[in-house]
Amino acid sequence: DIQMTQSPSTLSASVGDRVTITCRASQSVSNWLAWYQQKPGQAPKLLIYRASSLKSGVPSRFSGSGSGTEFTLTISTLQPDDFATYYCQQYDTYVTFGQGTKVEIK
Amino acid sequence: QVQLQESGPGLVKPSETLSLTCSVSGVSISGFWWSWIRQSPAKGLEWIGYIYYSGSTKYNPSLKSRVTMSVDTSMNQFSLNVRSVTEADTAIYYCAKGGEPPEDWGQGILVTVSS
């Protein structure tokens, strides 16, 4: 199994901050990496696929980078609607998710 | 706009079979992969597997011995069966369009395994 490890587990930030979440894979997943946002009581929503491709309709303040084993999700200017939990997911070999990073209000 | 809706029993007894259906609207099920994912406090998000409209499947190796997925193109829906369930199978079950990665998700259905 490919293990996905996110850091930090919780992140306290203010509206307007630049936020970066890291995801590390236990072995290379090339660029087969997606990021999701989940709010309480809702299903995860796809933000980014293939490590850096923004899904249509997702605000441009979200960006992804990385390849191989290390990836980042960046929110350039945090908005009130962005307080949520974020998950990375590899789909190179089967599919596995990270444990999540909760972005909370500071 | 694609919409997915999970349906099935919310309560299943241990050792029995969990059966769920995902009804798809807004797009034909043909030509796409379709996924099942579950989420629990203990395991987080766990991929169960996905199925192509033609019936080809790919399952999570840890669940493969108990899982079967199927597609009904005439009804525009797909289904999940998990056999011999235990309390560890209690989770919110999501269906989704796409396999790599799943891109549009249903709202989810809570399935509790309990006697």
GROMACS .gro file of C-alpha atoms in nm:
model
  221
    1ASP     CA    1   0.000   0.000   0.000
    2ILE     CA    2   0.110   0.355  -0.071
    3GLN     CA    3   0.075   0.559   0.248
    4MET     CA    4  -0.010   0.929   0.225
    5THR     CA    5   0.092   1.155   0.514
    6GLN     CA    6  -0.033   1.511   0.544
    7SER     CA    7   0.109   1.789   0.758
    8PRO     CA    8   0.005   1.963   0.961
    9SER     CA    9  -0.303   1.780   1.093
   10THR     CA   10  -0.454   2.110   1.203
   11LEU     CA   11  -0.372   2.459   1.085
   12SER     CA   12  -0.497   2.779   1.247
   13ALA     CA   13  -0.515   3.074   1.009
   14SER     CA   14  -0.687   3.407   0.950
   15VAL     CA   15  -0.878   3.538   0.650
   16GLY     CA   16  -0.625   3.677   0.405
   17ASP     CA   17  -0.342   3.442   0.507
   18ARG     CA   18  -0.142   3.231   0.264
   19VAL     CA   19  -0.185   2.866   0.360
   20THR     CA   20   0.027   2.568   0.257
   21ILE     CA   21  -0.051   2.202   0.323
   22THR     CA   22   0.201   1.926   0.254
   23CYS     CA   23   0.136   1.569   0.147
   24ARG     CA   24   0.405   1.302   0.132
   25ALA     CA   25   0.377   0.962  -0.034
   26SER     CA   26   0.559   0.653   0.092
   27GLN     CA   27   0.676   0.589  -0.266
   28SER     CA   28   0.662   0.780  -0.590
   29VAL     CA   29   0.315   0.842  -0.732
   30SER     CA   30   0.449   1.050  -1.024
   31ASN     CA   31   0.190   1.328  -1.058
   32TRP     CA   32  -0.115   1.111  -0.991
   33LEU     CA   33  -0.223   1.322  -0.697
   34ALA     CA   34  -0.551   1.497  -0.620
   35TRP     CA   35  -0.666   1.738  -0.352
   36TYR     CA   36  -1.015   1.756  -0.201
   37GLN     CA   37  -1.198   1.996   0.028
   38GLN     CA   38  -1.458   1.867   0.272
   39LYS     CA   39  -1.693   2.067   0.490
   40PRO     CA   40  -1.893   1.916   0.780
   41GLY     CA   41  -2.188   1.711   0.661
   42GLN     CA   42  -2.082   1.730   0.295
   43ALA     CA   43  -1.903   1.504   0.053
   44PRO     CA   44  -1.545   1.581  -0.047
   45LYS     CA   45  -1.514   1.819  -0.342
   46LEU     CA   46  -1.235   1.778  -0.596
   47LEU     CA   47  -1.012   2.084  -0.622
   48ILE     CA   48  -0.699   1.971  -0.805
   49TYR     CA   49  -0.602   1.666  -1.008
   50ARG     CA   50  -0.277   1.549  -1.162
   51ALA     CA   51  -0.095   1.740  -0.887
   52SER     CA   52  -0.143   2.088  -1.033
   53SER     CA   53  -0.448   2.096  -1.262
   54LEU     CA   54  -0.733   2.305  -1.124
   55LYS     CA   55  -1.077   2.155  -1.168
   56SER     CA   56  -1.312   2.377  -1.367
   57GLY     CA   57  -1.501   2.617  -1.143
   58VAL     CA   58  -1.251   2.603  -0.854
   59PRO     CA   59  -1.120   2.948  -0.754
   60SER     CA   60  -0.772   3.034  -0.877
   61ARG     CA   61  -0.652   3.104  -0.521
   62PHE     CA   62  -0.610   2.726  -0.494
   63SER     CA   63  -0.297   2.579  -0.648
   64GLY     CA   64  -0.109   2.252  -0.630
   65SER     CA   65   0.250   2.156  -0.695
   66GLY     CA   66   0.494   1.870  -0.661
   67SER     CA   67   0.572   1.532  -0.810
   68GLY     CA   68   0.710   1.199  -0.699
   69THR     CA   69   0.667   1.185  -0.324
   70GLU     CA   70   0.615   1.544  -0.208
   71PHE     CA   71   0.321   1.768  -0.289
   72THR     CA   72   0.172   2.093  -0.167
   73LEU     CA   73  -0.167   2.259  -0.176
   74THR     CA   74  -0.156   2.637  -0.145
   75ILE     CA   75  -0.440   2.876  -0.080
   76SER     CA   76  -0.301   3.215  -0.179
   77THR     CA   77  -0.545   3.434   0.015
   78LEU     CA   78  -0.764   3.246   0.261
   79GLN     CA   79  -1.134   3.326   0.234
   80PRO     CA   80  -1.410   3.259   0.491
   81ASP     CA   81  -1.547   2.979   0.271
   82ASP     CA   82  -1.210   2.797   0.281
   83PHE     CA   83  -1.227   2.684   0.644
   84ALA     CA   84  -1.263   2.311   0.594
   85THR     CA   85  -1.068   1.984   0.595
   86TYR     CA   86  -0.839   1.909   0.301
   87TYR     CA   87  -0.733   1.565   0.181
   88CYS     CA   88  -0.472   1.449  -0.063
   89GLN     CA   89  -0.527   1.132  -0.264
   90GLN     CA   90  -0.291   0.927  -0.478
   91TYR     CA   91  -0.421   0.727  -0.772
   92ASP     CA   92  -0.096   0.589  -0.909
   93THR     CA   93  -0.136   0.243  -0.753
   94TYR     CA   94  -0.493   0.177  -0.647
   95VAL     CA   95  -0.622   0.476  -0.446
   96THR     CA   96  -0.530   0.598  -0.098
   97PHE     CA   97  -0.609   0.915   0.091
   98GLY     CA   98  -0.418   1.121   0.343
   99GLN     CA   99  -0.556   1.160   0.693
  100GLY     CA  100  -0.667   1.517   0.635
  101THR     CA  101  -0.567   1.870   0.737
  102LYS     CA  102  -0.823   2.081   0.916
  103VAL     CA  103  -0.795   2.453   0.844
  104GLU     CA  104  -0.954   2.638   1.134
  105ILE     CA  105  -1.009   2.999   1.226
  106LYS     CA  106  -0.725   3.149   1.429
  107GLN     CA  107  -2.483   1.884  -1.425
  108VAL     CA  108  -2.417   1.535  -1.295
  109GLN     CA  109  -2.600   1.428  -0.980
  110LEU     CA  110  -2.549   1.107  -0.785
  111GLN     CA  111  -2.776   0.965  -0.515
  112GLU     CA  112  -2.695   0.670  -0.292
  113SER     CA  113  -2.978   0.450  -0.166
  114GLY     CA  114  -3.010   0.139   0.046
  115PRO     CA  115  -3.061   0.020   0.404
  116GLY     CA  116  -2.916   0.236   0.677
  117LEU     CA  117  -2.885  -0.059   0.914
  118VAL     CA  118  -2.731  -0.399   0.836
  119LYS     CA  119  -2.679  -0.690   1.073
  120PRO     CA  120  -2.333  -0.839   1.126
  121SER     CA  121  -2.245  -1.123   0.885
  122GLU     CA  122  -2.507  -1.006   0.633
  123THR     CA  123  -2.456  -0.829   0.299
  124LEU     CA  124  -2.456  -0.453   0.262
  125SER     CA  125  -2.619  -0.351  -0.069
  126LEU     CA  126  -2.622   0.003  -0.204
  127THR     CA  127  -2.727   0.160  -0.533
  128CYS     CA  128  -2.612   0.486  -0.687
  129SER     CA  129  -2.857   0.654  -0.922
  130VAL     CA  130  -2.698   0.886  -1.176
  131SER     CA  131  -2.868   1.179  -1.346
  132GLY     CA  132  -2.744   1.451  -1.577
  133VAL     CA  133  -2.503   1.223  -1.764
  134SER     CA  134  -2.512   0.880  -1.920
  135ILE     CA  135  -2.335   0.615  -1.718
  136SER     CA  136  -2.180   0.491  -2.043
  137GLY     CA  137  -1.823   0.591  -2.113
  138PHE     CA  138  -1.715   0.656  -1.757
  139TRP     CA  139  -1.567   0.493  -1.449
  140TRP     CA  140  -1.777   0.497  -1.130
  141SER     CA  141  -1.642   0.477  -0.776
  142TRP     CA  142  -1.739   0.380  -0.425
  143ILE     CA  143  -1.561   0.537  -0.128
  144ARG     CA  144  -1.643   0.519   0.240
  145GLN     CA  145  -1.556   0.735   0.539
  146SER     CA  146  -1.543   0.648   0.907
  147PRO     CA  147  -1.382   0.810   1.211
  148ALA     CA  148  -1.157   0.507   1.255
  149LYS     CA  149  -1.025   0.474   0.899
  150GLY     CA  150  -1.088   0.813   0.743
  151LEU     CA  151  -1.154   0.810   0.369
  152GLU     CA  152  -1.118   0.460   0.227
  153TRP     CA  153  -1.140   0.374  -0.140
  154ILE     CA  154  -1.355   0.065  -0.204
  155GLY     CA  155  -1.315   0.039  -0.580
  156TYR     CA  156  -1.448   0.146  -0.916
  157ILE     CA  157  -1.627   0.000  -1.213
  158TYR     CA  158  -1.632   0.089  -1.582
  159TYR     CA  159  -1.969   0.112  -1.757
  160SER     CA  160  -1.875  -0.206  -1.945
  161GLY     CA  161  -1.831  -0.394  -1.616
  162SER     CA  162  -1.452  -0.392  -1.569
  163THR     CA  163  -1.362  -0.344  -1.205
  164LYS     CA  164  -1.074  -0.250  -0.979
  165TYR     CA  165  -1.110  -0.316  -0.606
  166ASN     CA  166  -0.919  -0.224  -0.294
  167PRO     CA  167  -0.706  -0.533  -0.220
  168SER     CA  168  -0.802  -0.518   0.147
  169LEU     CA  169  -1.174  -0.549   0.060
  170LYS     CA  170  -1.157  -0.744  -0.264
  171SER     CA  171  -1.266  -1.078  -0.116
  172ARG     CA  172  -1.595  -0.928   0.010
  173VAL     CA  173  -1.685  -0.667  -0.253
  174THR     CA  174  -1.879  -0.687  -0.578
  175MET     CA  175  -1.975  -0.393  -0.800
  176SER     CA  176  -2.215  -0.396  -1.093
  177VAL     CA  177  -2.359  -0.155  -1.348
  178ASP     CA  178  -2.709  -0.129  -1.493
  179THR     CA  179  -2.684   0.095  -1.799
  180SER     CA  180  -3.058   0.069  -1.871
  181MET     CA  181  -3.136   0.221  -1.530
  182ASN     CA  182  -2.832   0.454  -1.535
  183GLN     CA  183  -2.718   0.325  -1.199
  184PHE     CA  184  -2.447   0.117  -1.040
  185SER     CA  185  -2.434  -0.092  -0.725
  186LEU     CA  186  -2.213  -0.212  -0.442
  187ASN     CA  187  -2.235  -0.531  -0.237
  188VAL     CA  188  -2.016  -0.593   0.067
  189ARG     CA  189  -2.050  -0.943   0.211
  190SER     CA  190  -2.000  -1.066   0.567
  191VAL     CA  191  -2.005  -0.720   0.722
  192THR     CA  192  -1.882  -0.640   1.072
  193GLU     CA  193  -1.907  -0.328   1.284
  194ALA     CA  194  -1.584  -0.211   1.117
  195ASP     CA  195  -1.786  -0.162   0.797
  196THR     CA  196  -1.997   0.109   0.962
  197ALA     CA  197  -1.933   0.425   0.760
  198ILE     CA  198  -2.073   0.690   0.530
  199TYR     CA  199  -2.070   0.538   0.182
  200TYR     CA  200  -2.023   0.768  -0.117
  201CYS     CA  201  -2.062   0.698  -0.484
  202ALA     CA  202  -1.875   0.914  -0.733
  203LYS     CA  203  -1.821   0.973  -1.104
  204GLY     CA  204  -1.472   0.895  -1.221
  205GLY     CA  205  -1.207   0.658  -1.099
  206GLU     CA  206  -0.875   0.838  -1.124
  207PRO     CA  207  -0.966   1.056  -0.949
  208PRO     CA  208  -1.333   1.048  -0.841
  209GLU     CA  209  -1.455   1.393  -0.940
  210ASP     CA  210  -1.826   1.434  -0.859
  211TRP     CA  211  -1.961   1.274  -0.543
  212GLY     CA  212  -2.303   1.188  -0.407
  213GLN     CA  213  -2.411   1.325  -0.071
  214GLY     CA  214  -2.334   0.993   0.101
  215ILE     CA  215  -2.540   0.746   0.299
  216LEU     CA  216  -2.470   0.636   0.654
  217VAL     CA  217  -2.468   0.260   0.693
  218THR     CA  218  -2.452   0.119   1.044
  219VAL     CA  219  -2.365  -0.245   1.109
  220SER     CA  220  -2.531  -0.358   1.430
  221SER     CA  221  -2.745  -0.638   1.562
   0.00000   0.00000   0.00000
